[in-house]
Amino acid sequence: MPELPEVETVMRGLRTAIEGHKIVHVTLNRHDLRWPFPANLREEMLNQRVVSFSRRAKYILMRLENKWSVLFHLGMSGRMLIGSVGQNEPPPKHEHVIIESEEGVRIGFVDPRRFGAIDLIRTADEASHPLLTKLGLEPLSSKLDGPVLQEMFATKRHTPIKTALLDQRYIAGLGNIYVCEALFKTRIHPERTASSLTEEEAHLLARNIQDILTTAIASGGSSLRDYVQSDGTRGGYQDLHLVYGREGEACRQCSSTEIQRLIQSGRSTFYCPSCQK
DNA sequence: AAGGGCACCTGCGAGC
DNA sequence: TGCTCGCAGGTGCCCT
């Protein structure tokens, strides 16, 4: 589900809701998601003040006063429901973890498909967490530019550009929606080989990736099925999708061609065969 | 060594 | 109405 813009939106919501708060209740409705929770998860969170939040690729880090950081990944269907302690609404299905603050804020981690993950790491060792060490460049970093992109993919003479952009070891944070959108905007066919990008194309692609992500964050992300922002409202970027999820509909650029769908590495790619060569 | 396929799950909409 | 199928914002691992 959530790609970088959605994770960034969720992280900002959490920051606004409970940064500085003291965690006084932690409810674990199960002991695992994708992996077992660390045995000391509840114990290390309890009675700690939340110091800060950050995001690395599609991961959220919550730093605690005791120098432990809680690592969250939302998988395909993870959400963070923000509410008030003592609210009378029945708890939603698949609410696996509930965190409550002394100040009265209630965070529910809901994840129907359970592809999400929660882990604990010493704040000082965050960067060496096994799930974070192999991650590539943050796409919104100023380091991402044409030459870097071209260099990164220079030897990828067999990998389609679509597949290469989804590989988190190169650029970390892009997912299926934003890769499709970025390739469309740059007019690059998704089956082109990653090493075939010209200098000009690499330059434009880098710029378009950053533009699209920035606009998507400003829109609160893309709401397809169940994703909502922390205030419960939907994101707005799905209305700006030019190709993703538009198979069979007219291309918004050339209007003379229907958007096609193809499968690459087992995942749908949406593109316009006329605009993307 | 890189790349493809599978696995992990639940829910929803389309089609019969 | 109710079934089955295909599909879904991800990613680690096993196999070639």
CSV table of N, CA, C and O (backbone and C1' of nucleotides) in Angstrom, one decimal, chain C residues 2-13:
chain,number,residue,atom,x,y,z
C,2,DG,P,-26.9,-15.6,0.6
C,2,DG,O5',-26.0,-16.2,-0.6
C,2,DG,C5',-26.3,-17.5,-1.1
C,2,DG,C4',-25.1,-18.0,-1.8
C,2,DG,C3',-23.8,-17.7,-1.1
C,2,DG,O3',-22.9,-18.8,-1.5
C,2,DG,C1',-23.7,-16.7,-3.2
C,3,DC,P,-21.9,-19.5,-0.6
C,3,DC,O5',-20.7,-19.7,-1.5
C,3,DC,C5',-20.7,-20.9,-2.3
C,3,DC,C4',-20.1,-20.5,-3.7
C,3,DC,C3',-18.6,-20.2,-3.6
C,3,DC,O3',-17.9,-21.4,-3.9
C,3,DC,C1',-19.8,-18.7,-5.1
C,4,DT,P,-16.4,-21.6,-3.9
C,4,DT,O5',-16.1,-20.8,-5.3
C,4,DT,C5',-16.4,-21.3,-6.5
C,4,DT,C4',-15.6,-20.6,-7.6
C,4,DT,C3',-14.2,-20.5,-7.3
C,4,DT,O3',-13.4,-20.7,-8.5
C,4,DT,C1',-15.0,-18.3,-7.4
C,5,DC,P,-11.8,-20.7,-8.5
C,5,DC,O5',-11.6,-19.3,-9.1
C,5,DC,C5',-12.4,-18.9,-10.2
C,5,DC,C4',-11.9,-17.5,-10.7
C,5,DC,C3',-10.4,-17.3,-10.6
C,5,DC,O3',-9.9,-16.7,-11.8
C,5,DC,C1',-11.5,-15.6,-9.4
C,6,DG,P,-8.3,-16.5,-11.9
C,6,DG,O5',-8.2,-14.9,-11.8
C,6,DG,C5',-9.1,-14.1,-12.5
C,6,DG,C4',-8.8,-12.7,-12.0
C,6,DG,C3',-7.3,-12.4,-11.8
C,6,DG,O3',-7.1,-11.0,-12.3
C,6,DG,C1',-8.4,-12.0,-9.8
C,7,DC,P,-5.6,-10.6,-12.5
C,7,DC,O5',-5.5,-9.3,-11.5
C,7,DC,C5',-6.5,-8.3,-11.5
C,7,DC,C4',-6.5,-7.7,-10.1
C,7,DC,C3',-5.1,-7.5,-9.6
C,7,DC,O3',-4.7,-6.1,-9.8
C,7,DC,C1',-6.5,-8.3,-7.9
C,8,DA,P,-3.2,-5.6,-9.5
C,8,DA,O5',-3.3,-5.0,-8.0
C,8,DA,C5',-4.2,-4.0,-7.7
C,8,DA,C4',-4.2,-3.7,-6.2
C,8,DA,C3',-2.9,-3.9,-5.6
C,8,DA,O3',-2.2,-2.6,-5.6
C,8,DA,C1',-4.6,-5.0,-4.3
C,9,DG,P,-0.9,-2.4,-6.4
C,9,DG,O5',-0.1,-1.3,-5.6
C,9,DG,C5',-0.6,-0.4,-4.8
C,9,DG,C4',0.6,0.4,-4.1
C,9,DG,C3',1.3,-0.4,-3.0
C,9,DG,O3',2.6,0.1,-2.9
C,9,DG,C1',0.2,1.4,-2.1
C,10,DG,P,3.8,-0.8,-3.1
C,10,DG,O5',3.7,-1.8,-1.9
C,10,DG,C5',3.8,-1.4,-0.5
C,10,DG,C4',4.8,-2.2,0.2
C,10,DG,C3',6.2,-2.3,-0.3
C,10,DG,O3',7.1,-2.1,0.7
C,10,DG,C1',5.3,-4.5,-0.2
C,11,DT,P,8.6,-2.0,0.6
C,11,DT,O5',9.1,-3.5,0.7
C,11,DT,C5',8.9,-4.1,2.0
C,11,DT,C4',9.4,-5.6,1.9
C,11,DT,C3',10.8,-5.8,1.3
C,11,DT,O3',11.4,-6.8,2.0
C,11,DT,C1',9.2,-7.2,0.3
C,12,DG,P,12.8,-6.5,2.6
C,12,DG,O5',13.2,-8.0,3.2
C,12,DG,C5',12.4,-8.5,4.2
C,12,DG,C4',12.3,-10.0,4.1
C,12,DG,C3',13.6,-10.7,3.8
C,12,DG,O3',13.6,-11.9,4.5
C,12,DG,C1',12.1,-11.2,2.0
C,13,DC,P,14.9,-12.7,4.7
C,13,DC,O5',14.6,-14.0,3.8
C,13,DC,C5',13.4,-14.7,4.0
C,13,DC,C4',13.3,-15.8,2.9
C,13,DC,C3',14.6,-16.5,2.5
C,13,DC,O3',14.4,-17.8,2.3
C,13,DC,C1',13.6,-15.6,0.6
